[in-house]
Structures are given as C-alpha cells and as structure tokens.
GROMACS .gro file of C-alpha atoms in nm:
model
  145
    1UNK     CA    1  -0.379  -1.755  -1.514
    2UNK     CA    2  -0.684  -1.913  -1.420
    3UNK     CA    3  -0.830  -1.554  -1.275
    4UNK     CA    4  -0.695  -1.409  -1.619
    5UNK     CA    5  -0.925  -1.636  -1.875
    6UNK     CA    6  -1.201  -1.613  -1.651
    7UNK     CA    7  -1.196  -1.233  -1.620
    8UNK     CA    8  -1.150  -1.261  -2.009
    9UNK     CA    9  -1.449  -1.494  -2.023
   10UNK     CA   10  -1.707  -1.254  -1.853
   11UNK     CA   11  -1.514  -0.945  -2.074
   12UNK     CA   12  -1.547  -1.078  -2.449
   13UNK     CA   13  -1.824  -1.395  -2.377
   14UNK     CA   14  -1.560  -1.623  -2.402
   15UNK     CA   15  -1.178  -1.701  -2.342
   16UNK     CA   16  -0.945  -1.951  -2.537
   17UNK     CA   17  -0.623  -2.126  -2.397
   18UNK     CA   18  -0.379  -2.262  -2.658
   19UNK     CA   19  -0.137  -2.534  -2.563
   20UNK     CA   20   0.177  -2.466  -2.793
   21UNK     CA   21   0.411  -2.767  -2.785
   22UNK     CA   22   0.787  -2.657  -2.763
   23UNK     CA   23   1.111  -2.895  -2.887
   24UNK     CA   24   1.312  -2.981  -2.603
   25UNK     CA   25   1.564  -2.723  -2.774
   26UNK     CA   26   1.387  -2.440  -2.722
   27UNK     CA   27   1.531  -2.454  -2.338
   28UNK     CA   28   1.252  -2.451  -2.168
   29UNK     CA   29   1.170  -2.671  -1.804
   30UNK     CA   30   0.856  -2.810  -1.931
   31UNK     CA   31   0.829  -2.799  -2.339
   32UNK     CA   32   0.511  -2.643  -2.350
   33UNK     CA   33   0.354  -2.319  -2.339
   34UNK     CA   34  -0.022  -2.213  -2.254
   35UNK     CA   35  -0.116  -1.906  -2.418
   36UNK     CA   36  -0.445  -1.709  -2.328
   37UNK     CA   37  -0.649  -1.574  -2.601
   38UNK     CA   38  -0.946  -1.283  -2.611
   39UNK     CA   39  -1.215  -1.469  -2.775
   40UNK     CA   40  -1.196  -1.204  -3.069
   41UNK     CA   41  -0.913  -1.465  -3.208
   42UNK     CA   42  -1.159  -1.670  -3.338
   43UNK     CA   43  -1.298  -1.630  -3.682
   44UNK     CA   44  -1.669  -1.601  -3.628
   45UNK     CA   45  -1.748  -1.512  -3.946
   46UNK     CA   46  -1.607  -1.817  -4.115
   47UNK     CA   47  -1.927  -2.011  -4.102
   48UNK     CA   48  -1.998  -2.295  -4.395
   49UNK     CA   49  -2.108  -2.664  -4.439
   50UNK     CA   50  -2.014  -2.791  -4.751
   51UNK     CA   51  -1.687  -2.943  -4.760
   52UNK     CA   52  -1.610  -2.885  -4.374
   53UNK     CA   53  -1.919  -2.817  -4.119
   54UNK     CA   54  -1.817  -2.488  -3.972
   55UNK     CA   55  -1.983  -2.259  -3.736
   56UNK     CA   56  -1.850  -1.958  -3.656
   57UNK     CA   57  -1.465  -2.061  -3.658
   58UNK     CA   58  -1.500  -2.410  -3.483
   59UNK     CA   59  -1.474  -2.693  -3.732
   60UNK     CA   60  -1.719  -3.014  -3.667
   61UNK     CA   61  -1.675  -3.335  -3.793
   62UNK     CA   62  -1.962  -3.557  -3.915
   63UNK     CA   63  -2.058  -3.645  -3.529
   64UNK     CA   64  -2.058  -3.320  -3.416
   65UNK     CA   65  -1.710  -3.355  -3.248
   66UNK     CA   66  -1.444  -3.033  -3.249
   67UNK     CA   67  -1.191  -3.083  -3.483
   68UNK     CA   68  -1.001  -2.761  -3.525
   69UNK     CA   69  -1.068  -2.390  -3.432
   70UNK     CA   70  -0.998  -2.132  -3.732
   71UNK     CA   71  -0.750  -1.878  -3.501
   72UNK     CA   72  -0.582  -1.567  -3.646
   73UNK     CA   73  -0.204  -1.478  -3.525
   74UNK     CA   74  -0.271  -1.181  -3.457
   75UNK     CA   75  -0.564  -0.968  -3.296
   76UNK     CA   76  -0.820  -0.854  -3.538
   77UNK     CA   77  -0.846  -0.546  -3.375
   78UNK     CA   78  -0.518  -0.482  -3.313
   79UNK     CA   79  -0.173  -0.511  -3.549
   80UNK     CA   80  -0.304  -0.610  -3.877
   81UNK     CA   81  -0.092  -0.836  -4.081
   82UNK     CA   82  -0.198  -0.820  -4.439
   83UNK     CA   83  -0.190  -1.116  -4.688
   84UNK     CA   84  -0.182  -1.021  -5.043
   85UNK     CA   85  -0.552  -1.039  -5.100
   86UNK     CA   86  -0.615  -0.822  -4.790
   87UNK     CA   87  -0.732  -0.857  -4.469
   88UNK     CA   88  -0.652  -1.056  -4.214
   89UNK     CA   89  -0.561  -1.496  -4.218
   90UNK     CA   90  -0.726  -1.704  -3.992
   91UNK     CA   91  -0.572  -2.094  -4.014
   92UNK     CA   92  -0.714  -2.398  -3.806
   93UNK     CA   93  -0.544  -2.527  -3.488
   94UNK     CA   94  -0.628  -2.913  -3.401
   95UNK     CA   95  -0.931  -2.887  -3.104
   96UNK     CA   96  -0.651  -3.077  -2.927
   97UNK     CA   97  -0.443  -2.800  -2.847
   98UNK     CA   98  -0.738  -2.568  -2.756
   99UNK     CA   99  -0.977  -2.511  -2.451
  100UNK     CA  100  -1.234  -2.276  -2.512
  101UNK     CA  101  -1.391  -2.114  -2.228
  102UNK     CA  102  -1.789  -2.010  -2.260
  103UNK     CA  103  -2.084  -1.985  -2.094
  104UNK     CA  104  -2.395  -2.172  -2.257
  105UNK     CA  105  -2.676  -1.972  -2.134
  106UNK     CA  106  -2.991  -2.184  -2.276
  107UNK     CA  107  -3.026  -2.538  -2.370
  108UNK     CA  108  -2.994  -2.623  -2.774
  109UNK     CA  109  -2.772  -2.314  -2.809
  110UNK     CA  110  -2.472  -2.401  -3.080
  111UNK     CA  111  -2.206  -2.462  -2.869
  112UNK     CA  112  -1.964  -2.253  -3.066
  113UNK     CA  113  -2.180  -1.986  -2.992
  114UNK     CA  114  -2.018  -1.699  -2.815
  115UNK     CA  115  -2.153  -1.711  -2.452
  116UNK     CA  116  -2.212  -1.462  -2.171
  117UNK     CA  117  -2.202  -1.085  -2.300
  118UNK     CA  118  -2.120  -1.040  -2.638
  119UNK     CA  119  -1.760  -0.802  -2.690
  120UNK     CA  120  -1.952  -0.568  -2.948
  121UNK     CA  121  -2.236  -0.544  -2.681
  122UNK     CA  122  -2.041  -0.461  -2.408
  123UNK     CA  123  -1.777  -0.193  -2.604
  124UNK     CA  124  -2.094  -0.045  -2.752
  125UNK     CA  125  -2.219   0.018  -2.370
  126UNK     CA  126  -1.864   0.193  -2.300
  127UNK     CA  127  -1.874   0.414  -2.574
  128UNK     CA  128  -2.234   0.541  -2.470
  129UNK     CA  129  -2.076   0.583  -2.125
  130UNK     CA  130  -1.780   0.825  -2.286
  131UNK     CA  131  -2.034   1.021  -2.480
  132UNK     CA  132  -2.289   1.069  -2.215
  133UNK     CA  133  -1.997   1.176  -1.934
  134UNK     CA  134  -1.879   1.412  -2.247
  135UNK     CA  135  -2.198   1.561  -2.259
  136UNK     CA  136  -2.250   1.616  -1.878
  137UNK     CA  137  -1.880   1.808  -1.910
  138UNK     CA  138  -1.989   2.020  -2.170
  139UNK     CA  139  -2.284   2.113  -2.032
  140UNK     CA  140  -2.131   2.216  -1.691
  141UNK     CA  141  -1.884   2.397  -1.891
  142UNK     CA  142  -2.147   2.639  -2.101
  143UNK     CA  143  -2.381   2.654  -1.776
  144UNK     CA  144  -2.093   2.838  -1.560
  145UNK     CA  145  -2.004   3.076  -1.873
   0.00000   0.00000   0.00000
C-alpha cells in the first residue's frame, strides 16, 4: 500500500489515504478500512474565504489548522454521478480521517497546493507522446508507398 500512494504521489502530485471507520457489524477483523485516493478526488477548484477559509478543497480554520478536505465519491474523470443541478458533489471529510500525501517543493508554498508534477502536466506530456509516435507511423507508412 505504501508503494501504491507513493507511486500515486509522483503520478498526480499528490496521493490521499482515507481512514473509513467500520461498525463492529460490518464483520470485519479490525473495523476500519484505509482507502487510497488519486489526488484528482479533491476539489481544487472549491477555493473561498468568506464563511469557511478554503483553498483548493482543504478547509482551514482561523489558525491555519486542516479541518476537513472537500472529497468527491466518485472520480471526476471517471463515472459521473449527477446531482440535479449538474455536475459532480464534492462534501467535506473531517482532516481526521485523511492523510494527504505531497511534496512541498519551495518554502511559503500553500500547503494545499498540489506538489510534485501536476496530473494535467504530465497527461498533457502523454498525449504529445501518442501524437508524435502517430506521426512517425504515418510517415513511414506514405514513405514506403
């Protein structure tokens, strides 16, 4: 698990682990679960400070201490489960039952902040990768005819 969130880490710039409580009903040895997260679960774009200091998806309180982390149930970019506004919900989950993995990479940077190489970054390097090995195929295609 460990090599799992930290693979995750370097993919997406960060990697969350969830503790979910369980009731001693739910037959299980040890009532709790530990599930790892892409970092895409988190809301970045709920940002705001009036009522609540939030910056992108971690809630602060007044001290600067995590209070909860604004999660969606379901990947963003995968199964979308629409509410009847559209979109996708994000709710919080208490900073208690959340370690978030990240890399700060300078000093003063928001420690919500995303850390080592940013998902969009690194999917945007892939698809130039398809397209130029596309190209190459094509052209060794039309050179031979």
């Amino acid at each position: 698990m460990q090599a799992l969130i930290v693979r995750t880490t370097a993919e997406s710039g960060d990697g969350i682990v969830r503790f979910r409580p369980r009731l001693l009903t739910d037959d299980f040895r040890v009532p709790l679960q530990l599930q790892v997260l892409e970092g895409d679960f988190l809301d970045v774009a709920r940002t705001m400070a009036r009522q609540r200091h939030i910056v992108q998806g971690v809630q602060f309180n007044m001290i600067g201490q995590r209070e909860a982390y604004w999660l969606y149930n379901y990947h963003p970019g995968g199964v979308f489960m629409l509410n009847p506004r559209g979109g996708i919900l994000s709710q919080p989950v208490p900073a208690s039952e959340v370690m978030h993995q990240y890399c700060i990479l300078r000093p003063g940077r928001c420690a919500a902040c995303r850390g080592w190489l940013r998902h969009a970054a690194m999917r945007d390097l892939d698809d130039y990768r398809d397209a130029e090995r596309m190209r190459k195929k094509t052209e060794a295609c039309l050179a031979g005819s």
